[in-house]
Each structure stands twice: as structure tokens, then as C-alpha cells.
Coordinates of C-alpha atoms and ligand atoms in Angstrom, one line a residue:
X95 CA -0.9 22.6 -22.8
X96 CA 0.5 19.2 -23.9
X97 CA 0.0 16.4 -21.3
X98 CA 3.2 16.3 -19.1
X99 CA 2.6 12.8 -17.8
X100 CA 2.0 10.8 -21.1
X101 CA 4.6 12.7 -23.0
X102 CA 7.3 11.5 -20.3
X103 CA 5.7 8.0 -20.8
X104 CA 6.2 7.8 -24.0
X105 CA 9.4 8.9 -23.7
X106 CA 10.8 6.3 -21.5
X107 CA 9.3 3.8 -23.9
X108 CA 11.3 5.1 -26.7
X109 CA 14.6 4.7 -24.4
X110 CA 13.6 1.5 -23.3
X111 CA 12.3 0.2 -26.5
X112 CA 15.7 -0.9 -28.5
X113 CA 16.3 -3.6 -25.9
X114 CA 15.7 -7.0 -27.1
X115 CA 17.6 -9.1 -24.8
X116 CA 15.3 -11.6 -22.8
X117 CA 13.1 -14.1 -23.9
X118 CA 9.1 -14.9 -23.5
X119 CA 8.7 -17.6 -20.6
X120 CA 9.2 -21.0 -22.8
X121 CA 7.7 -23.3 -20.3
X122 CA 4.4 -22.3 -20.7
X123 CA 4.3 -23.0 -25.1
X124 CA 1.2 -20.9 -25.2
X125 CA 3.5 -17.9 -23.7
X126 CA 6.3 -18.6 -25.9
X127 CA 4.0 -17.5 -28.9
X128 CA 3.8 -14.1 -27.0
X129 CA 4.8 -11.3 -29.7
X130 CA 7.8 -10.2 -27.3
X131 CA 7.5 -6.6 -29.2
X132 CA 4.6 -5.4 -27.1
X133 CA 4.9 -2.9 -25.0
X134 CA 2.8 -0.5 -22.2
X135 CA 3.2 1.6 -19.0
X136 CA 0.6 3.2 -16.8
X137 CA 0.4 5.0 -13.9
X138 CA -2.9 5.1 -12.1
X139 CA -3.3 7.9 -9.0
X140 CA -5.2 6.8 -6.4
X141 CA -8.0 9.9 -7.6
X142 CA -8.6 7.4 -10.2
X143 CA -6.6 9.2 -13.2
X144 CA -5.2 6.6 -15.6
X145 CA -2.0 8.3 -17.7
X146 CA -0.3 5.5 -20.3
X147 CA 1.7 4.9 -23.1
X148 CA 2.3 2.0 -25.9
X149 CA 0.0 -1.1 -25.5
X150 CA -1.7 -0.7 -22.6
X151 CA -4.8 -1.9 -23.8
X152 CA -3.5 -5.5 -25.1
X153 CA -4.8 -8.4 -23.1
X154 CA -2.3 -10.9 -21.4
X155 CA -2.7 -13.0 -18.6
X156 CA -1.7 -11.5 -15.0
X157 CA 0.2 -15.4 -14.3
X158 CA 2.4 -14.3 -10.7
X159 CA 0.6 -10.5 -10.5
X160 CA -2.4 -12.2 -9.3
X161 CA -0.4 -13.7 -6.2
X162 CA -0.2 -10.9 -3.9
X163 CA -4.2 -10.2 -4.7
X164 CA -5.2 -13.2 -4.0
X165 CA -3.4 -13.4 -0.8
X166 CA -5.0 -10.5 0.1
X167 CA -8.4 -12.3 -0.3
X168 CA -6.8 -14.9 1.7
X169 CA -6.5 -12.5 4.6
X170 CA -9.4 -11.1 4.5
X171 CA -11.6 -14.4 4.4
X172 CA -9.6 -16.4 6.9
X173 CA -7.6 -14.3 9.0
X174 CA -4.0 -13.3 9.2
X175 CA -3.6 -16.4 11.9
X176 CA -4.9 -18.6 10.0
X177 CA -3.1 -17.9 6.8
X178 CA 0.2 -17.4 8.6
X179 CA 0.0 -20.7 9.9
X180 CA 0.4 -22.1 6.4
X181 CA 2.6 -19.7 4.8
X182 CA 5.5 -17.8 6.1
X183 CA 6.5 -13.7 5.1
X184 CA 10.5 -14.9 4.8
X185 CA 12.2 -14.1 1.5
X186 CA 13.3 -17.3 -0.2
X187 CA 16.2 -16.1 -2.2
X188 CA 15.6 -18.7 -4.8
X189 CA 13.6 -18.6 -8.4
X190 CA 9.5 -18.6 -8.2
X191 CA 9.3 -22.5 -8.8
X192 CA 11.4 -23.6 -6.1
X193 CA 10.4 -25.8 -3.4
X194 CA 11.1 -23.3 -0.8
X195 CA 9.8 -24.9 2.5
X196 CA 10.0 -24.9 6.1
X197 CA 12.8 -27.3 7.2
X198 CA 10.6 -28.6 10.1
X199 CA 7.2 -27.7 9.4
X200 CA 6.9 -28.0 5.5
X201 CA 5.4 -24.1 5.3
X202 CA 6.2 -22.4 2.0
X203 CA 8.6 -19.6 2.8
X204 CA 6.2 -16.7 1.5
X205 CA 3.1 -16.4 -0.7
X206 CA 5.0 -15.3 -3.6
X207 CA 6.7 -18.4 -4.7
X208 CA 4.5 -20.6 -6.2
X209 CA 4.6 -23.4 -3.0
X210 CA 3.0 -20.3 -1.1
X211 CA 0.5 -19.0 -3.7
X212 CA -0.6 -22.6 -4.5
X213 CA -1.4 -23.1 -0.6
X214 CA -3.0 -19.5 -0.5
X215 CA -5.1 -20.3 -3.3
X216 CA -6.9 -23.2 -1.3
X217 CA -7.0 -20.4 1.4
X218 CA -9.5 -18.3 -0.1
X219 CA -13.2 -18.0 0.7
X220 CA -14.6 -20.4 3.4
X221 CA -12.9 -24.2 4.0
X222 CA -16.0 -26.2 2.5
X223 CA -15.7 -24.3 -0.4
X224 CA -16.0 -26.7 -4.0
X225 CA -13.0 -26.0 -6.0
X226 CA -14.8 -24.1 -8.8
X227 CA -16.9 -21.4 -6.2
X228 CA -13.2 -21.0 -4.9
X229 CA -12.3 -19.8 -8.4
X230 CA -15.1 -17.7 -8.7
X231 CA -14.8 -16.1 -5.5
X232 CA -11.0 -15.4 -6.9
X233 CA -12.2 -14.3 -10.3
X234 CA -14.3 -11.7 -8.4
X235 CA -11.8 -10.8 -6.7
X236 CA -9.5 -9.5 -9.0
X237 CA -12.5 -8.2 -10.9
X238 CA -13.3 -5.8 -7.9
X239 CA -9.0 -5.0 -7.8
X240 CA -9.7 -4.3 -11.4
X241 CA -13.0 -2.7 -11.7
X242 CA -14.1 -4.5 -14.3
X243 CA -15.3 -8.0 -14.6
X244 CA -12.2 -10.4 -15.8
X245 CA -12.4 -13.8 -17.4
X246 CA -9.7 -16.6 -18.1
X247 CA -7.8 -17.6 -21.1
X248 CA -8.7 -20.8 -22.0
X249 CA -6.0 -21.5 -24.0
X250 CA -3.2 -20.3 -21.6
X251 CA -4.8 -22.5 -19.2
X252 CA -4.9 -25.7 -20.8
X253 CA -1.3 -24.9 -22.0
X254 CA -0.1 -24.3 -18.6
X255 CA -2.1 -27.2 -16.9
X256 CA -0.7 -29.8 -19.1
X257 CA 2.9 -29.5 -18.4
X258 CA 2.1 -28.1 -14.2
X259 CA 4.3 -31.1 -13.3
X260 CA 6.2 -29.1 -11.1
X261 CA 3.5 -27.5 -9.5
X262 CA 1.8 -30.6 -9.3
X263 CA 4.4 -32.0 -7.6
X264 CA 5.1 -29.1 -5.0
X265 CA 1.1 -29.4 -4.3
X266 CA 1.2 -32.8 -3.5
X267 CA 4.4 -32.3 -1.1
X268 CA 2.5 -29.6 0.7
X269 CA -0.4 -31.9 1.1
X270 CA 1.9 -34.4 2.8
X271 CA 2.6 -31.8 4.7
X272 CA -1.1 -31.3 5.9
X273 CA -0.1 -27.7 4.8
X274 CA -2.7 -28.4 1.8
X275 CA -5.6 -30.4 2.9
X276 CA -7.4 -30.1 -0.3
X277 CA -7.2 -32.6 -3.7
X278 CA -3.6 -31.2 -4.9
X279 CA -4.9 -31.6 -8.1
X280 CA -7.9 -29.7 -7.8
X281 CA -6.1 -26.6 -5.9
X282 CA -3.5 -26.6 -8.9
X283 CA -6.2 -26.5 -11.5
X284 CA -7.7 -23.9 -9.1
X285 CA -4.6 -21.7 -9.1
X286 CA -3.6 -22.2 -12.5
X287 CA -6.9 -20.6 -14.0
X288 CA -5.7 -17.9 -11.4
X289 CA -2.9 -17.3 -13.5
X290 CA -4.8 -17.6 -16.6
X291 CA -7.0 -14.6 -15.5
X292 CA -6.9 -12.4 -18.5
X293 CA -5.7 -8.2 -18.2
X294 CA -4.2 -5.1 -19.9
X295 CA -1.6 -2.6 -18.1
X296 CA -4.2 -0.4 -17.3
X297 CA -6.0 -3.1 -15.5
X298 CA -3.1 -3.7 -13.7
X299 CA -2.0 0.0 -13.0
X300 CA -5.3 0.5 -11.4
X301 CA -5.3 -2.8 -9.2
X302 CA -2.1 -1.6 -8.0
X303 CA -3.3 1.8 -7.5
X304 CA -6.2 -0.1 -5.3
X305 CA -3.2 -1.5 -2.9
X306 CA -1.9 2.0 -3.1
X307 CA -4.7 3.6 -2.0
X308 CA -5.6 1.3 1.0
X309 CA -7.8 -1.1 -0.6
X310 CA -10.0 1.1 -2.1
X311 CA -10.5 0.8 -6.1
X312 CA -9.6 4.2 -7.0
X313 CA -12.3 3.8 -9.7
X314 CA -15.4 2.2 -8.6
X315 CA -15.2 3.0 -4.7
X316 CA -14.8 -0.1 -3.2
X317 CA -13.4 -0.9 -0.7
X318 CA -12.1 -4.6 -2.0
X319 CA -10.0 -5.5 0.9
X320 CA -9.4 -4.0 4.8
X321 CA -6.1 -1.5 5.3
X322 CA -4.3 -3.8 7.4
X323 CA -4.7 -6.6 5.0
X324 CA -3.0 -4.0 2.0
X325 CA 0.1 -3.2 4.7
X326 CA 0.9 -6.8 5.4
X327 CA 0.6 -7.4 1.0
X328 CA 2.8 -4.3 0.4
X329 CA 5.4 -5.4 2.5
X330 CA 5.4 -9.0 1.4
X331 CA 5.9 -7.7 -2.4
X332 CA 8.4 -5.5 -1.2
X333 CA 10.7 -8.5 0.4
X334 CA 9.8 -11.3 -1.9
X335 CA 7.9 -9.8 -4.8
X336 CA 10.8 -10.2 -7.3
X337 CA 12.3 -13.7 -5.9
X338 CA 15.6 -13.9 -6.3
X339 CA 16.2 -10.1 -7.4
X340 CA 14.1 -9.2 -4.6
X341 CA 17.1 -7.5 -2.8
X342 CA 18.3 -5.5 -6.2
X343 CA 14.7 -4.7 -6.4
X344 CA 14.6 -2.9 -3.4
X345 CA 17.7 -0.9 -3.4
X346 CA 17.5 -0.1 -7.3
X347 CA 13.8 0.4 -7.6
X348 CA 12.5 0.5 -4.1
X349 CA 8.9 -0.2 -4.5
X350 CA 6.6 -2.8 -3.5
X351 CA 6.4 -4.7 -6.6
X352 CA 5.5 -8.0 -8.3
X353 CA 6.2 -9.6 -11.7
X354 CA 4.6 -12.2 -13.8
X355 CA 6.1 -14.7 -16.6
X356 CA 3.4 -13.5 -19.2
X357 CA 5.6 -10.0 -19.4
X358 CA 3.3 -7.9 -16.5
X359 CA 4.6 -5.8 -13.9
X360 CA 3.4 -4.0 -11.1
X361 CA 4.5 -1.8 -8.7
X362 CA 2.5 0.3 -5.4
X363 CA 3.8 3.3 -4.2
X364 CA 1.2 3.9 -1.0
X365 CA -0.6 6.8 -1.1
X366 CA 0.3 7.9 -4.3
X367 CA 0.2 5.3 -7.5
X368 CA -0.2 2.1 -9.2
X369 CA 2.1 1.6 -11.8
X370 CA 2.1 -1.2 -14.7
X371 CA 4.2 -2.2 -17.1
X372 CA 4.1 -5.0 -20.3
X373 CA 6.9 -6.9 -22.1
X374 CA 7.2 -10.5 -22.8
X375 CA 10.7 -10.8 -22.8
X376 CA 12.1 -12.2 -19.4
X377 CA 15.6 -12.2 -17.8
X378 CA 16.9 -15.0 -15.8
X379 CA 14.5 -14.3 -12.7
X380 CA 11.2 -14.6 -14.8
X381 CA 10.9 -10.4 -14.8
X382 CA 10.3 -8.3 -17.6
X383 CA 13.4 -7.2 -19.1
X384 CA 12.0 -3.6 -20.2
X385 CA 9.7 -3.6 -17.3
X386 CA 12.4 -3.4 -14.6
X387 CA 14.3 -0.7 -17.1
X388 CA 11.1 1.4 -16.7
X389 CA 10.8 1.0 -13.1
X390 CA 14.6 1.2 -12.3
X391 CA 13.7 4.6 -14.6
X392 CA 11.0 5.7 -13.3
X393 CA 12.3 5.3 -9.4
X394 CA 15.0 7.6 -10.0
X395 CA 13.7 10.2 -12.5
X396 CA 10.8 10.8 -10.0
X397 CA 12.5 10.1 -6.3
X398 CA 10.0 6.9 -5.9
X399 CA 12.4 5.2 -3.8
X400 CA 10.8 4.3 -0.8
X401 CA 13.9 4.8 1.4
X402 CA 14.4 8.1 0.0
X403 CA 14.4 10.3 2.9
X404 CA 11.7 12.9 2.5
X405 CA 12.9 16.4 2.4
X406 CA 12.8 17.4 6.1
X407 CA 9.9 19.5 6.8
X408 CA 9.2 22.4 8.1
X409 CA 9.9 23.5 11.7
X410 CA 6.3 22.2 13.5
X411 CA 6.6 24.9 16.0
X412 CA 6.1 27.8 13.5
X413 CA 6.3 30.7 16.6
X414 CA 6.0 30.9 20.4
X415 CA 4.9 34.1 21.7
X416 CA 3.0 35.5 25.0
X417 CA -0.2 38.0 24.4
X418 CA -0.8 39.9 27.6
X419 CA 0.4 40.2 30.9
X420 CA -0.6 38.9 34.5
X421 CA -3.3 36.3 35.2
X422 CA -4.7 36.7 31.5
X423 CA -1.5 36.5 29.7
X424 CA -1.6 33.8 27.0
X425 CA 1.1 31.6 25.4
X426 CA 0.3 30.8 22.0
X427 CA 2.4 28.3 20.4
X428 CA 1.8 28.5 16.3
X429 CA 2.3 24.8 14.5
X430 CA 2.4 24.3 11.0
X431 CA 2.2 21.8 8.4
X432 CA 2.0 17.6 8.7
X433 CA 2.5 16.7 12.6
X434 CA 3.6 13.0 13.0
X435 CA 5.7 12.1 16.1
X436 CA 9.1 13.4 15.5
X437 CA 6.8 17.1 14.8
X438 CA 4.7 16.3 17.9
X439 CA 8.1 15.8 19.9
X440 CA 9.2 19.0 18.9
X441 CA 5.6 20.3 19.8
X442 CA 5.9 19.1 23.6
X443 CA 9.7 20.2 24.4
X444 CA 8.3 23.8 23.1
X445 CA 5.6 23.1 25.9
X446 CA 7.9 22.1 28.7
X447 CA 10.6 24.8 27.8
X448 CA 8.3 28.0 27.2
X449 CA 5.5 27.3 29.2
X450 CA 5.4 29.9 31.4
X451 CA 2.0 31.7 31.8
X452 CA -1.1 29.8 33.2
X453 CA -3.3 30.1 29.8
X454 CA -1.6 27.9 26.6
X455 CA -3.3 28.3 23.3
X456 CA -2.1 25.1 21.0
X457 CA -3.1 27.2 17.5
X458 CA -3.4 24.4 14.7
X459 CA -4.9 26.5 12.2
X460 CA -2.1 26.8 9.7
X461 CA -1.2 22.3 10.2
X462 CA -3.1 20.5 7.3
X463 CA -2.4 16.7 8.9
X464 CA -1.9 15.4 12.1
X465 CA -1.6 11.5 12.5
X466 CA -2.5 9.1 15.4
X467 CA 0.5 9.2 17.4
X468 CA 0.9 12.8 17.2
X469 CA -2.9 13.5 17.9
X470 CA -2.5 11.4 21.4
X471 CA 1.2 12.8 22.3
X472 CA -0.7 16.5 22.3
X473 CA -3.7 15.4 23.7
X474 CA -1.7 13.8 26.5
X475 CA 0.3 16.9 27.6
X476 CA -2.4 18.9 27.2
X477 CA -4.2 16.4 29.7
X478 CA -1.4 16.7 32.1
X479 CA -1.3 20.4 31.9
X480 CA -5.0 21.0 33.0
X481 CA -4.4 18.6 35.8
X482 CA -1.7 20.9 36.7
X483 CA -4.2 23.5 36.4
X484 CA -3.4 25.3 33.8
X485 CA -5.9 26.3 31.2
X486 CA -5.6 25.3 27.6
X487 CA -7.0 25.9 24.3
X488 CA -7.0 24.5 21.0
X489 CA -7.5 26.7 18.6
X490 CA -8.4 24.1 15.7
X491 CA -10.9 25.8 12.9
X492 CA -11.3 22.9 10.8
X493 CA -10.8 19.9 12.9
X494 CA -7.4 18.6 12.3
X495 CA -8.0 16.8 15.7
X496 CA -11.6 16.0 15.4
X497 CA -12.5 15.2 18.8
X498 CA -10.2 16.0 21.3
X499 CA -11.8 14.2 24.4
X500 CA -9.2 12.8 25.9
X501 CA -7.3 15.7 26.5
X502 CA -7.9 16.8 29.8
X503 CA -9.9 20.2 30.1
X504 CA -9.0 21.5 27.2
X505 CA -10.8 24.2 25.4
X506 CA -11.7 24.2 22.0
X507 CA -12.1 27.6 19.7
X508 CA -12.1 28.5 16.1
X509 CA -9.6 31.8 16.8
X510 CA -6.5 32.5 18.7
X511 CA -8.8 35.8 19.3
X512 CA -11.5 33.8 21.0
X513 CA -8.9 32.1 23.2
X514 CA -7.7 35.5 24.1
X515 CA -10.7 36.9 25.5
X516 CA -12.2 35.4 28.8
X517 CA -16.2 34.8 27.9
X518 CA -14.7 32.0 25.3
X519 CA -14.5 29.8 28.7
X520 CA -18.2 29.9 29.2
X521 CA -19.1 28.0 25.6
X522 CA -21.7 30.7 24.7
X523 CA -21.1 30.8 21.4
X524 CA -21.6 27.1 19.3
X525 CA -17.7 27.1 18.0
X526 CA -16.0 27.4 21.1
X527 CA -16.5 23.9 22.7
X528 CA -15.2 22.9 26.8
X529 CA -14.4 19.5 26.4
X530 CA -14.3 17.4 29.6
X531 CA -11.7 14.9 29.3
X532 CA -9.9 12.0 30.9
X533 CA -7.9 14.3 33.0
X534 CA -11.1 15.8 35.0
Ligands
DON819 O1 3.0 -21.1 -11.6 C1 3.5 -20.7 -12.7 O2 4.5 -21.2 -13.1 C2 2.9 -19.6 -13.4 N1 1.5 -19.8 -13.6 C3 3.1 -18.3 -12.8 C4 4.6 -18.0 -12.6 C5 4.9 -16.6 -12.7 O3 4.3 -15.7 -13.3 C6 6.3 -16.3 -12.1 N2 6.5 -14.9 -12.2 N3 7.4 -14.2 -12.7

């Protein structure tokens, strides 16, 4: 069979591949020698399969990209407190190198701009840290995002750090601030080699497939940063990952995303992929002209939207039947599929409104996924129903809810059959587990 994935790939290239209309970043004269006809896309799954089309091996620096990594490193070496004292999560509505601070307090508005990735830069690693183990430790960093070790262009660099006199400038009004109390010139230097961090569309597809898959690199393992760290990143890309198209971003494209003036784009869909793009030429925002065609493309061909409303599932409560009559009878109520809290809902109304025997079997055998909230809304009622004094079973073969102990006297067994016929109560055999709860 022909590859579906890469043929598609190359198709939207081919459609996307006629526009010329941008131009490479010019304020960076090393960028501006860019040969604005490259051009890649990958998507890596968070299994760790890489599909791509066009250039996706070429080398380019990651410039912005590496913003929403490195404040991830931020997060995770000093805290979100201590971060969020320094740089807000509010969307500036203006272009990346704006001064976008705080009225009152001087805090960049978000670590996306530059104000806020320069001040997150001196945030990573530990405070006494000398500027150049601070570039290491974000080196590494992105290495471990990337699964592969990374290195600088030297070039880029020393292009970009001899006309920073903007970002100079912005450094050394945060450090009036006492939002930066390092040598402004030193944390510019610092984050400029960020920027200068050299990396092909795969690299990138799979260091967003890493945010996509919790903070686990897809490839190696690792896990590079903690979950809640990749949920506060996501959502800050998704508000203020494009600037000032941030807001067309997210109804057109509708994926946590973030663009850099060397032609790179990425974009996280949680749970699922990392995707990449690479084209030098820029609109007006600093984005990748043919980049944002792809992922304005690829949102719509392939329902990536975020806000797309998931085809409503399947009734939770697949039956409701009683087995039996008198003291033994037994309700069994049949779930099916993913239970999250609008399923679990449904679950405990079906409780209230056709409990009517003494016994209640809960049969979970045919529901692949429960989540947190769901787990405790059923472990709940169930709690409250023992203490009522009714007798209740879970019939859970492979563990969807794992351990059940906070759900009152609640008896656990592999079969509806088991639950059916009385020795099960008596744990004799090693599958059919009494719990003792919270309710007892
Ligand atoms: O600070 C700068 O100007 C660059 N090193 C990075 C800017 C950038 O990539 C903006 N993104 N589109």
C-alpha cells in the first residue's frame, strides 16, 4: 500500500508551494540570506512515528520556537510562583519586539514576546547560575525536547547580537525594573544563543510531539518536563503564541502553536501530534507565510480545531436490567466506552432512578477509559449506597478503576456471573476482591 500520511503531505506542499508573497526576517542580515524556497512539514505522533514531506532535514535556527521550551525549563527549575512573579500569561496584542509591560509593576505581559522570553531566560536553572552554565543547561534542554544533542549557529548569533539594540534596550528596562536582576547584557547574549540553537522540521515536529504527549519525548522516553508544567506552556502558546494574530490563530487554526522569524513553525495537538513546518518567508506578524497555509490546511482537512466539538459519544449507560427476583435479585447497569464527568453524570441519575433491588452490579467491562472525576463521582455513590446498605459490585476485569478503595463496601469481580452468585461475597477465589472503603 502507498503511505497515506506522506502522500497527503506532499500534497499540501504542492498547494502551498506557488506562494511567494512574504519575505525572510531582514533584521537579522544573516536571516535575510535565508533561501526563502525551502520548504518541510512533519507530523510526529506521540508513539514516536515521524511522517514528512519537502525539507525537513535542512537545518535552521529555532529563533522564537525555543520560547515556550525554555519557559517550560523555567517552570520546572523555579516554580510556577516564582516565574509568575516576573512574567504574566496575558496576551499582548502587539508584534514580538514590543515593550509589552506591566503598567505598574514593569512585568512583561507573557513569555512569548521577547520582554518575557528575555526575563525567562535568566529564569532558568538555579539563581547563582554563571551566564554560560545557564546556556548549557538551555542547550540541554532543548536537546532532551529534541532527542538529539543541538548546537548553536555561530554565525546567526553574531549576526543577531550585533544589531540586539532593541532587545538590549528592553533588558535593561526590565532590569530597572528589578524584573531582571542579572547583567542585561549577559542575559541578552544568553538568550540570543537561545535563538541561535540550530534544528530541522523533524526536530521540531518531535519537540512538539513531546509537549503533546505530556512532556515525554516520544522518542527517547524521557520525561523532559512535569505534566503540569506542559498544560500551563500549551495554553500560553495557544493565547499568545502567534502575537498579534494570536486571536486569528485560534479561530482559523485552533492549535497551540508558536512561530519563529527563521521560517519554523510549530504546533501541539495534546494527546495526539507535534506538527512542524519550514518557510523563510514572513508576513507582517513575523509567521511563516506557507507555514500558517499548512496549518490553516491541515486544521480543517483533519478536524484539528481544538474547539471542534467531539462527536458526542456513545450513551455511557449501555443497558439497565434486573437478574433475579427477591432478596438476590441484581440490578446490573452495563457502561460503555470513555466515562468523564458528563458520562459519569449520566451513570449516577441511572443509579438514583433504577435502583430498585438491594444488590447493584456497576459492570465496566465493555468502558476502555475512565478519568479522575468520573472515577471519584462512581466511587462516591457507590460509597453512599453501601452505607445505605445496599450491596455493590464492580464488575471491572481489567482495572479501568484500579483501586477502588474509597468506595464504600464495594465488591470487586471479574464477571457479572460472579456477582450474580452469592459465594463471590466471601473473596474465595483471588479475582473477586471485598474492598473496605471510606464508607465502613
Ligand atoms: O529576539 C529576536 O528578535 C529573535 N531572536 C527571535 C524573534 C522571533 O523569532 C519572533 N518570532 N516570530
Amino acid at each position: 500500500m502507498r503511505p497515506i500520511i506522506p502522500d497527503y503531505l506532499i500534497e499540501v506542499l504542492k498547494d502551498v508551494e506557488s506562494d511567494t508573497s512574504g519575505a525572510p526576517a531582514g533584521y537579522i542580515p544573516e536571516l535575510a540570506a535565508a533561501d526563502p524556497e525551502r520548504l518541510g512539514v512533519a507530523f510526529a505522533t506521540i508513539e514516536g512515528e515521524v511522517y514528512g514531506a519537502g525539507d525537513i532535514d535542512t537545518e535552521f535556527t529555532i529563533q522564537s520556537i525555543s520560547k515556550p521550551f525554555v519557559y517550560a525549563m523555567a517552570l520546572s527549575d523555579r516554580g510556577f510562583d516564582s516565574v509568575l512573579a516576573r512574567v504574566g500569561v496575558e496576551p499582548s496584542g502587539e508584534a514580538f519586539n514590543q515593550i509589552s509591560l506591566e503598567r505598574d509593576t514593569g512585568r512583561p505581559l507573557n513569555p512569548m514576546i521577547n520582554a518575557g522570553a528575555i526575563t525567562v531566560h535568566s529564569l532558568v536553572g538555579t539563581a547563582d547560575l554563571e551566564p554560560s552554565a545557564r546556556v548549557a543547561r538551555v542547550i540541554g534542554g532543548l536537546s532532551a525536547f529534541a532527542s538529539r544533542p543541538l548546537a548553536t549557529d555561530e554565525t546567526v548569533r553574531a549576526s543577531e547580537m550585533a544589531h540586539a539594540h532593541r532587545n538590549l534596550a528592553m533588558a535593561h528596562m526590565l532590569r530597572s525594573h528589578g524584573i531582571l536582576t542579572e547583567d542585561a547584557h549577559a542575559v541578552v547574549d544568553g538568550y540570543t544563543r537561545q535563538c541561535s540553537v540550530l534544528v530541522t522540521t523533524r526536530d521540531l515536529a518531535i519537540m512538539a510531539a513531546t509537549l503533546a504527549n505530556r512532556g515525554t519525548n516520544p522518542l527517547s522516553g524521557e520525561q523532559v518536563v512535569p505534566e503540569p508544567v506542559v498544560r500551563q506552556v500549551l495554553s500560553v502558546m495557544f493565547s499568545c503564541g502567534m502575537y498579534d494574530a494570536a486571536g486569528d490563530w485560534a479561530t482559523q487554526v485552533g492549535i497551540p502553536a508558536k512561530s519563529g522569524v527563521a521560517g519554523g513553525l510549530i504546533g501541539a495537538l495534546p494527546g495526539q501530534i507535534g506538527i512542524a513546518a519550514f518557510s523563510p518567508r514572513l508576513d507582517r506578524h513575523g509567521n511563516s507565510v506557507r507555514g500558517v497555509s499548512l496549518f490553516e490546511r491541515f486544521s480543517s482537512d483533519m478536524g484539528m480545531h481544538l474547539m471542534d466539538i467531539p462527536t458526542i459519544a456513545r450513551a455511557v449507560v449501555r443497558s439497565s436490567h434486573t437478574i433475579g427476583s427477591g432478596p438476590h435479585a441484581l440490578q446490573i447497569l452495563e457502561l460503555q466506552g470513555g466515562i468523564g464527568f458528563a458520562g459519569a453524570e449520566s451513570v449516577l441519575r441511572a443509579m438514583d432512578a433504577s435502583f430498585l433491588e438491594n444488590r447493584l452490579a456497576l459492570d465496566l467491562t465493555r468502558v476502555h477509559s475512565i478519568d479522575d472525576v468520573a472515577r471519584r463521582m462512581l466511587l462516591e455513590a457507590t460509597s453512599r449506597l453501601t452505607l445505605d446498605g445496599h450491596d455493590i459490585y464492580l464488575v471491572d476485569p481489567e482495572s479501568v478503576i484500579p483501586d477502588p478503595g474509597d468506595g464504600g463496601r464495594l465488591t470487586e469481580v471479574d464477571t457479572v456471573h460472579q456477582a450474580m452468585n452469592p459465594p463471590y461475597a466471601t473473596a474465595q477465589h483471588g479475582s473477586q476482591r471485598r474492598r473496605e472503603g471510606l464508607g465502613q
